[in-house]
């Protein structure tokens, strides 16, 4: 938008240049503010489990002669340590795909395989809640991208579907061809997302209900990662949701042989 503006005011001469500079400054301030917010959020998110760990360590020391308490508190320490690990892993993934590292060279990806791999990795959590994970839709589709990143994105969507669904429900991962794209959707019968929050859920650390997200082990980064994976593929992710009935997240990605290629890659259509 800044560029369009600059072109339009160019005939105004010196005045135009002043306007252009002002616009640049605003954008730089916005980027800086986003960065500051992010660092503050990360610090806060890291401090919570670290604080809990040090408290628990103290408590264990005081309860040294009560084996039952030691077992209980050390279990909670493991839980907090796991949260810290997930958070750091998600931060590393996010910083890699946000432009820190070059995107992997895109290659043909069999959709059935990445879907199955993502389902397999989420099955234990789903089984614990008696949730059926089902793959459906078209078979044999191929898309153009990076299999590891796509598995990460699908896992995040399926993990969320499991986390925000009640027991004994069903999650369907369905693929279909749509012109130059392949669409993979993850549908759940869960709690749904309030309409007002739907456009914000892809922001880093945004949660509809922070307490619930933490209780389910969420880092608040899952959907930000999904969005960046989609964009890096020249695709997008969209959401449909109704509170109380469920949510469907759809990844739209370039089909093999289609025209869209990962944004940061030279185009080398086979
Ligand atoms: P989190 O780690 O908190 O799950 P995400 O970035 O993955 O973070 O998701 C952001 C928020 O979007 C979640 O906190 C939750 O409120 C909401 N959300 C995501 N997926 C679903 C879903 N399938 N059903 C209901 N709410 C969801």
mmCIF file of C-alpha atoms and ligand atoms in Angstrom:
data_model
loop_
_atom_site.group_PDB
_atom_site.id
_atom_site.type_symbol
_atom_site.label_atom_id
_atom_site.label_comp_id
_atom_site.label_asym_id
_atom_site.label_seq_id
_atom_site.Cartn_x
_atom_site.Cartn_y
_atom_site.Cartn_z
ATOM 1 C CA UNK A 1 0.000 0.000 0.000
ATOM 2 C CA UNK A 2 2.876 2.329 0.773
ATOM 3 C CA UNK A 3 4.167 1.871 -2.798
ATOM 4 C CA UNK A 4 0.826 2.692 -4.449
ATOM 5 C CA UNK A 5 0.624 5.804 -2.355
ATOM 6 C CA UNK A 6 4.152 6.881 -3.324
ATOM 7 C CA UNK A 7 3.415 6.591 -7.054
ATOM 8 C CA UNK A 8 0.225 8.595 -6.748
ATOM 9 C CA UNK A 9 1.768 11.530 -4.945
ATOM 10 C CA UNK A 10 4.935 11.677 -7.062
ATOM 11 C CA UNK A 11 3.714 14.611 -9.246
ATOM 12 C CA UNK A 12 3.430 16.722 -6.101
ATOM 13 C CA UNK A 13 7.229 16.985 -6.075
ATOM 14 C CA UNK A 14 8.889 17.845 -2.767
ATOM 15 C CA UNK A 15 5.595 17.654 -0.876
ATOM 16 C CA UNK A 16 5.109 14.143 -2.278
ATOM 17 C CA UNK A 17 8.519 13.089 -1.014
ATOM 18 C CA UNK A 18 7.687 14.263 2.483
ATOM 19 C CA UNK A 19 4.473 12.220 2.396
ATOM 20 C CA UNK A 20 6.323 9.147 1.180
ATOM 21 C CA UNK A 21 8.885 9.415 3.964
ATOM 22 C CA UNK A 22 6.116 9.817 6.543
ATOM 23 C CA UNK A 23 4.447 6.658 5.210
ATOM 24 C CA UNK A 24 7.715 4.653 5.436
ATOM 25 C CA UNK A 25 8.186 5.833 8.979
ATOM 26 C CA UNK A 26 4.706 4.638 9.966
ATOM 27 C CA UNK A 27 5.353 1.202 8.482
ATOM 28 C CA UNK A 28 8.707 0.972 10.269
ATOM 29 C CA UNK A 29 7.082 1.983 13.561
ATOM 30 C CA UNK A 30 4.356 -0.622 13.022
ATOM 31 C CA UNK A 31 6.917 -3.380 12.348
ATOM 32 C CA UNK A 32 8.895 -2.287 15.395
ATOM 33 C CA UNK A 33 5.761 -2.309 17.582
ATOM 34 C CA UNK A 34 4.850 -5.818 16.371
ATOM 35 C CA UNK A 35 8.386 -6.990 17.154
ATOM 36 C CA UNK A 36 8.298 -5.427 20.643
ATOM 37 C CA UNK A 37 4.911 -7.026 21.367
ATOM 38 C CA UNK A 38 6.218 -10.380 20.212
ATOM 39 C CA UNK A 39 9.311 -10.225 22.420
ATOM 40 C CA UNK A 40 7.151 -9.170 25.391
ATOM 41 C CA UNK A 41 4.724 -12.043 24.711
ATOM 42 C CA UNK A 42 7.526 -14.587 24.353
ATOM 43 C CA UNK A 43 9.116 -13.412 27.603
ATOM 44 C CA UNK A 44 5.789 -13.684 29.393
ATOM 45 C CA UNK A 45 5.046 -17.141 27.963
ATOM 46 C CA UNK A 46 8.510 -18.381 28.973
ATOM 47 C CA UNK A 47 8.317 -16.885 32.453
ATOM 48 C CA UNK A 48 5.134 -18.744 33.364
ATOM 49 C CA UNK A 49 6.479 -22.343 33.143
ATOM 50 C CA UNK A 50 9.897 -21.309 34.454
ATOM 51 C CA UNK A 51 8.256 -19.668 37.489
ATOM 52 C CA UNK A 52 6.098 -22.754 38.068
ATOM 53 C CA UNK A 53 9.157 -25.021 37.806
ATOM 54 C CA UNK A 54 11.130 -23.106 40.399
ATOM 55 C CA UNK A 55 8.154 -23.030 42.793
ATOM 56 C CA UNK A 56 7.635 -26.765 42.354
ATOM 57 C CA UNK A 57 11.323 -27.434 42.971
ATOM 58 C CA UNK A 58 11.108 -25.515 46.258
ATOM 59 C CA UNK A 59 7.943 -27.356 47.242
ATOM 60 C CA UNK A 60 9.560 -30.723 46.564
ATOM 61 C CA UNK A 61 12.485 -29.771 48.758
ATOM 62 C CA UNK A 62 10.091 -28.963 51.618
ATOM 63 C CA UNK A 63 8.155 -32.184 51.079
ATOM 64 C CA UNK A 64 11.206 -34.444 50.903
ATOM 65 C CA UNK A 65 9.861 -36.820 53.609
ATOM 66 C CA UNK A 66 6.466 -37.257 51.901
ATOM 67 C CA UNK A 67 6.988 -39.655 48.947
ATOM 68 C CA UNK A 68 3.428 -39.194 47.692
ATOM 69 C CA UNK A 69 3.824 -35.412 47.480
ATOM 70 C CA UNK A 70 7.211 -35.809 45.792
ATOM 71 C CA UNK A 71 5.629 -38.020 43.111
ATOM 72 C CA UNK A 72 2.774 -35.580 42.568
ATOM 73 C CA UNK A 73 4.967 -32.488 42.339
ATOM 74 C CA UNK A 74 7.565 -34.120 40.131
ATOM 75 C CA UNK A 75 4.739 -35.090 37.760
ATOM 76 C CA UNK A 76 3.729 -31.444 37.598
ATOM 77 C CA UNK A 77 7.338 -30.466 36.978
ATOM 78 C CA UNK A 78 7.428 -32.831 34.012
ATOM 79 C CA UNK A 79 4.237 -31.248 32.716
ATOM 80 C CA UNK A 80 5.696 -27.715 32.955
ATOM 81 C CA UNK A 81 8.982 -28.833 31.384
ATOM 82 C CA UNK A 82 7.039 -30.378 28.493
ATOM 83 C CA UNK A 83 5.175 -27.089 27.988
ATOM 84 C CA UNK A 84 8.449 -25.227 27.885
ATOM 85 C CA UNK A 85 9.771 -27.699 25.316
ATOM 86 C CA UNK A 86 6.683 -27.299 23.065
ATOM 87 C CA UNK A 87 6.931 -23.527 23.291
ATOM 88 C CA UNK A 88 10.606 -23.473 22.337
ATOM 89 C CA UNK A 89 9.990 -25.961 19.501
ATOM 90 C CA UNK A 90 7.141 -23.812 18.133
ATOM 91 C CA UNK A 91 9.259 -20.656 18.393
ATOM 92 C CA UNK A 92 12.059 -22.327 16.437
ATOM 93 C CA UNK A 93 9.618 -23.558 13.756
ATOM 94 C CA UNK A 94 8.034 -20.119 13.490
ATOM 95 C CA UNK A 95 11.329 -18.257 13.202
ATOM 96 C CA UNK A 96 12.515 -20.707 10.532
ATOM 97 C CA UNK A 97 9.493 -20.234 8.295
ATOM 98 C CA UNK A 98 9.150 -16.521 8.953
ATOM 99 C CA UNK A 99 12.133 -15.850 6.757
ATOM 100 C CA UNK A 100 15.082 -16.723 8.983
ATOM 101 C CA UNK A 101 15.956 -19.762 6.886
ATOM 102 C CA UNK A 102 15.432 -20.110 3.157
ATOM 103 C CA UNK A 103 12.376 -22.248 2.296
ATOM 104 C CA UNK A 104 13.198 -25.844 1.420
ATOM 105 C CA UNK A 105 13.201 -26.503 -2.336
ATOM 106 C CA UNK A 106 9.624 -27.501 -3.215
ATOM 107 C CA UNK A 107 9.086 -31.064 -4.412
ATOM 108 C CA UNK A 108 6.077 -33.180 -5.407
ATOM 109 C CA UNK A 109 4.185 -34.202 -2.270
ATOM 110 C CA UNK A 110 1.674 -37.092 -2.216
ATOM 111 C CA UNK A 111 -1.266 -35.671 -0.261
ATOM 112 C CA UNK A 112 -2.474 -39.068 1.077
ATOM 113 C CA UNK A 113 0.942 -39.697 2.627
ATOM 114 C CA UNK A 114 1.267 -36.377 4.470
ATOM 115 C CA UNK A 115 -2.327 -36.630 5.702
ATOM 116 C CA UNK A 116 -1.763 -40.187 6.964
ATOM 117 C CA UNK A 117 1.523 -39.233 8.622
ATOM 118 C CA UNK A 118 -0.120 -36.287 10.415
ATOM 119 C CA UNK A 119 -3.044 -38.483 11.527
ATOM 120 C CA UNK A 120 -0.678 -41.198 12.799
ATOM 121 C CA UNK A 121 1.206 -38.683 14.912
ATOM 122 C CA UNK A 122 -2.007 -37.348 16.492
ATOM 123 C CA UNK A 123 -3.680 -40.704 17.064
ATOM 124 C CA UNK A 124 -2.533 -41.271 20.640
ATOM 125 C CA UNK A 125 -3.993 -37.951 21.830
ATOM 126 C CA UNK A 126 -7.214 -38.573 19.889
ATOM 127 C CA UNK A 127 -7.576 -42.132 21.209
ATOM 128 C CA UNK A 128 -7.210 -40.859 24.778
ATOM 129 C CA UNK A 129 -10.408 -38.828 24.192
ATOM 130 C CA UNK A 130 -12.110 -41.595 22.140
ATOM 131 C CA UNK A 131 -12.048 -39.307 19.112
ATOM 132 C CA UNK A 132 -12.067 -40.984 15.691
ATOM 133 C CA UNK A 133 -9.584 -39.505 13.184
ATOM 134 C CA UNK A 134 -10.741 -40.249 9.651
ATOM 135 C CA UNK A 135 -9.140 -39.464 6.273
ATOM 136 C CA UNK A 136 -11.522 -38.909 3.380
ATOM 137 C CA UNK A 137 -12.097 -37.241 0.017
ATOM 138 C CA UNK A 138 -10.122 -37.692 -3.183
ATOM 139 C CA UNK A 139 -7.171 -40.063 -3.309
ATOM 140 C CA UNK A 140 -3.922 -39.850 -5.242
ATOM 141 C CA UNK A 141 -3.665 -36.038 -5.250
ATOM 142 C CA UNK A 142 -0.250 -34.422 -5.407
ATOM 143 C CA UNK A 143 0.840 -30.953 -4.506
ATOM 144 C CA UNK A 144 3.926 -28.854 -4.784
ATOM 145 C CA UNK A 145 5.751 -28.067 -1.560
ATOM 146 C CA UNK A 146 7.643 -29.376 1.430
ATOM 147 C CA UNK A 147 6.362 -32.540 3.115
ATOM 148 C CA UNK A 148 7.813 -31.813 6.586
ATOM 149 C CA UNK A 149 6.271 -28.334 6.729
ATOM 150 C CA UNK A 150 2.920 -29.660 5.520
ATOM 151 C CA UNK A 151 2.924 -32.439 8.114
ATOM 152 C CA UNK A 152 3.704 -29.813 10.786
ATOM 153 C CA UNK A 153 0.782 -27.643 9.616
ATOM 154 C CA UNK A 154 -1.668 -30.562 9.453
ATOM 155 C CA UNK A 155 -0.571 -31.820 12.852
ATOM 156 C CA UNK A 156 -1.207 -28.407 14.382
ATOM 157 C CA UNK A 157 -4.713 -28.334 12.867
ATOM 158 C CA UNK A 158 -5.512 -31.889 13.997
ATOM 159 C CA UNK A 159 -3.995 -31.309 17.475
ATOM 160 C CA UNK A 160 -6.261 -28.260 17.863
ATOM 161 C CA UNK A 161 -9.296 -30.193 16.619
ATOM 162 C CA UNK A 162 -8.588 -32.844 19.279
ATOM 163 C CA UNK A 163 -7.876 -30.276 22.016
ATOM 164 C CA UNK A 164 -11.075 -28.270 21.404
ATOM 165 C CA UNK A 165 -13.457 -31.217 20.901
ATOM 166 C CA UNK A 166 -15.376 -33.212 23.511
ATOM 167 C CA UNK A 167 -14.855 -36.955 23.901
ATOM 168 C CA UNK A 168 -16.494 -39.457 21.530
ATOM 169 C CA UNK A 169 -16.559 -37.111 18.535
ATOM 170 C CA UNK A 170 -15.164 -37.399 15.024
ATOM 171 C CA UNK A 171 -12.504 -35.454 13.109
ATOM 172 C CA UNK A 172 -12.418 -35.732 9.328
ATOM 173 C CA UNK A 173 -9.373 -34.793 7.258
ATOM 174 C CA UNK A 174 -10.576 -34.470 3.697
ATOM 175 C CA UNK A 175 -8.712 -33.680 0.461
ATOM 176 C CA UNK A 176 -10.040 -32.460 -2.868
ATOM 177 C CA UNK A 177 -8.795 -30.984 -6.125
ATOM 178 C CA UNK A 178 -9.977 -27.426 -6.831
ATOM 179 C CA UNK A 179 -8.619 -26.076 -10.101
ATOM 180 C CA UNK A 180 -4.917 -25.295 -9.722
ATOM 181 C CA UNK A 181 -5.145 -26.072 -6.019
ATOM 182 C CA UNK A 182 -5.500 -28.915 -3.604
ATOM 183 C CA UNK A 183 -7.693 -28.280 -0.576
ATOM 184 C CA UNK A 184 -7.135 -30.197 2.622
ATOM 185 C CA UNK A 185 -9.683 -29.557 5.346
ATOM 186 C CA UNK A 186 -9.793 -30.585 8.979
ATOM 187 C CA UNK A 187 -13.339 -30.664 10.408
ATOM 188 C CA UNK A 188 -14.219 -31.188 14.038
ATOM 189 C CA UNK A 189 -17.390 -31.362 16.124
ATOM 190 C CA UNK A 190 -15.874 -29.246 18.861
ATOM 191 C CA UNK A 191 -16.607 -26.074 20.791
ATOM 192 C CA UNK A 192 -16.243 -23.783 17.766
ATOM 193 C CA UNK A 193 -14.826 -20.258 17.638
ATOM 194 C CA UNK A 194 -16.841 -17.079 18.282
ATOM 195 C CA UNK A 195 -17.306 -15.091 15.079
ATOM 196 C CA UNK A 196 -15.551 -12.020 16.481
ATOM 197 C CA UNK A 197 -12.397 -14.040 17.207
ATOM 198 C CA UNK A 198 -12.151 -15.910 13.900
ATOM 199 C CA UNK A 199 -10.004 -13.362 12.115
ATOM 200 C CA UNK A 200 -7.583 -13.074 15.043
ATOM 201 C CA UNK A 201 -6.829 -16.741 15.740
ATOM 202 C CA UNK A 202 -3.950 -16.811 13.240
ATOM 203 C CA UNK A 203 -2.084 -14.124 15.201
ATOM 204 C CA UNK A 204 0.818 -15.251 17.356
ATOM 205 C CA UNK A 205 -0.279 -15.926 20.955
ATOM 206 C CA UNK A 206 -3.925 -15.042 20.323
ATOM 207 C CA UNK A 207 -6.290 -17.392 22.174
ATOM 208 C CA UNK A 208 -10.034 -17.313 22.594
ATOM 209 C CA UNK A 209 -9.636 -18.637 26.134
ATOM 210 C CA UNK A 210 -6.074 -18.469 27.470
ATOM 211 C CA UNK A 211 -6.721 -20.668 30.502
ATOM 212 C CA UNK A 212 -8.307 -23.405 28.405
ATOM 213 C CA UNK A 213 -5.522 -23.238 25.812
ATOM 214 C CA UNK A 214 -2.839 -23.618 28.501
ATOM 215 C CA UNK A 215 -4.740 -26.463 30.148
ATOM 216 C CA UNK A 216 -4.761 -28.339 26.835
ATOM 217 C CA UNK A 217 -1.029 -27.726 26.382
ATOM 218 C CA UNK A 218 -1.420 -25.054 23.697
ATOM 219 C CA UNK A 219 1.360 -22.569 22.986
ATOM 220 C CA UNK A 220 -0.770 -20.012 21.107
ATOM 221 C CA UNK A 221 1.573 -20.371 18.125
ATOM 222 C CA UNK A 222 0.009 -23.338 16.307
ATOM 223 C CA UNK A 223 -2.198 -21.425 13.883
ATOM 224 C CA UNK A 224 0.453 -18.743 13.250
ATOM 225 C CA UNK A 225 2.707 -21.598 12.103
ATOM 226 C CA UNK A 226 -0.075 -23.053 9.910
ATOM 227 C CA UNK A 227 -0.647 -19.670 8.281
ATOM 228 C CA UNK A 228 3.047 -19.148 7.554
ATOM 229 C CA UNK A 229 3.356 -22.647 6.065
ATOM 230 C CA UNK A 230 0.364 -21.933 3.795
ATOM 231 C CA UNK A 231 1.728 -18.547 2.689
ATOM 232 C CA UNK A 232 5.228 -19.954 2.103
ATOM 233 C CA UNK A 233 3.581 -22.417 -0.290
ATOM 234 C CA UNK A 234 1.813 -19.632 -2.150
ATOM 235 C CA UNK A 235 -1.448 -20.822 -0.575
ATOM 236 C CA UNK A 236 -3.766 -19.830 2.246
ATOM 237 C CA UNK A 237 -5.637 -21.149 5.258
ATOM 238 C CA UNK A 238 -9.252 -20.291 6.009
ATOM 239 C CA UNK A 239 -11.662 -21.105 8.812
ATOM 240 C CA UNK A 240 -15.357 -21.806 9.047
ATOM 241 C CA UNK A 241 -16.744 -22.230 12.507
ATOM 242 C CA UNK A 242 -19.942 -22.171 14.515
ATOM 243 C CA UNK A 243 -19.890 -22.004 18.287
ATOM 244 C CA UNK A 244 -21.177 -25.200 19.791
ATOM 245 C CA UNK A 245 -21.125 -27.212 16.548
ATOM 246 C CA UNK A 246 -17.557 -27.282 15.304
ATOM 247 C CA UNK A 247 -14.838 -25.842 13.089
ATOM 248 C CA UNK A 248 -13.374 -26.538 9.670
ATOM 249 C CA UNK A 249 -9.912 -25.291 8.752
ATOM 250 C CA UNK A 250 -9.024 -25.486 5.056
ATOM 251 C CA UNK A 251 -5.527 -25.370 3.622
ATOM 252 C CA UNK A 252 -5.515 -24.320 -0.027
ATOM 253 C CA UNK A 253 -2.211 -25.234 -1.654
ATOM 254 C CA UNK A 254 -0.800 -25.255 -5.189
ATOM 255 C CA UNK A 255 -1.447 -28.564 -6.986
ATOM 256 C CA UNK A 256 1.434 -30.271 -8.732
ATOM 257 C CA UNK A 257 1.627 -28.768 -12.211
ATOM 258 C CA UNK A 258 -0.356 -25.728 -11.080
ATOM 259 C CA UNK A 259 0.990 -22.222 -11.508
ATOM 260 C CA UNK A 260 1.497 -21.233 -7.870
ATOM 261 C CA UNK A 261 4.945 -22.035 -6.497
ATOM 262 C CA UNK A 262 6.396 -21.434 -3.018
ATOM 263 C CA UNK A 263 6.843 -17.684 -2.684
ATOM 264 C CA UNK A 264 10.575 -17.539 -2.020
ATOM 265 C CA UNK A 265 11.554 -20.144 -4.603
ATOM 266 C CA UNK A 266 12.640 -19.773 -8.215
ATOM 267 C CA UNK A 267 9.943 -21.388 -10.337
ATOM 268 C CA UNK A 268 11.082 -24.788 -11.582
ATOM 269 C CA UNK A 269 7.875 -26.436 -12.708
ATOM 270 C CA UNK A 270 8.730 -30.009 -13.774
HETATM 271 P P1 LIG B 1 -3.286 -22.811 20.966
HETATM 272 O O1 LIG B 1 -1.932 -23.348 21.242
HETATM 273 O O2 LIG B 1 -3.821 -21.907 22.030
HETATM 274 O O3 LIG B 1 -4.244 -23.865 20.535
HETATM 275 P P2 LIG B 1 -3.389 -21.880 18.227
HETATM 276 O O4 LIG B 1 -2.635 -20.802 17.528
HETATM 277 O O5 LIG B 1 -3.230 -23.263 17.700
HETATM 278 O O6 LIG B 1 -3.020 -21.788 19.751
HETATM 279 O O7 LIG B 1 -4.939 -21.499 18.205
HETATM 280 C C1 LIG B 1 -5.340 -20.201 18.627
HETATM 281 C C2 LIG B 1 -6.702 -20.244 19.302
HETATM 282 O O8 LIG B 1 -7.725 -20.572 18.345
HETATM 283 C C3 LIG B 1 -6.829 -21.317 20.384
HETATM 284 O O9 LIG B 1 -6.366 -20.846 21.628
HETATM 285 C C4 LIG B 1 -8.328 -21.583 20.387
HETATM 286 O O10 LIG B 1 -8.987 -20.610 21.177
HETATM 287 C C5 LIG B 1 -8.735 -21.362 18.932
HETATM 288 N N1 LIG B 1 -8.847 -22.636 18.154
HETATM 289 C C6 LIG B 1 -7.917 -23.145 17.308
HETATM 290 N N2 LIG B 1 -8.350 -24.278 16.725
HETATM 291 C C7 LIG B 1 -9.594 -24.498 17.217
HETATM 292 C C8 LIG B 1 -10.599 -25.521 17.007
HETATM 293 N N3 LIG B 1 -10.390 -26.536 16.148
HETATM 294 N N4 LIG B 1 -11.773 -25.404 17.691
HETATM 295 C C9 LIG B 1 -11.988 -24.369 18.530
HETATM 296 N N5 LIG B 1 -11.103 -23.387 18.768
HETATM 297 C C10 LIG B 1 -9.906 -23.446 18.128
#
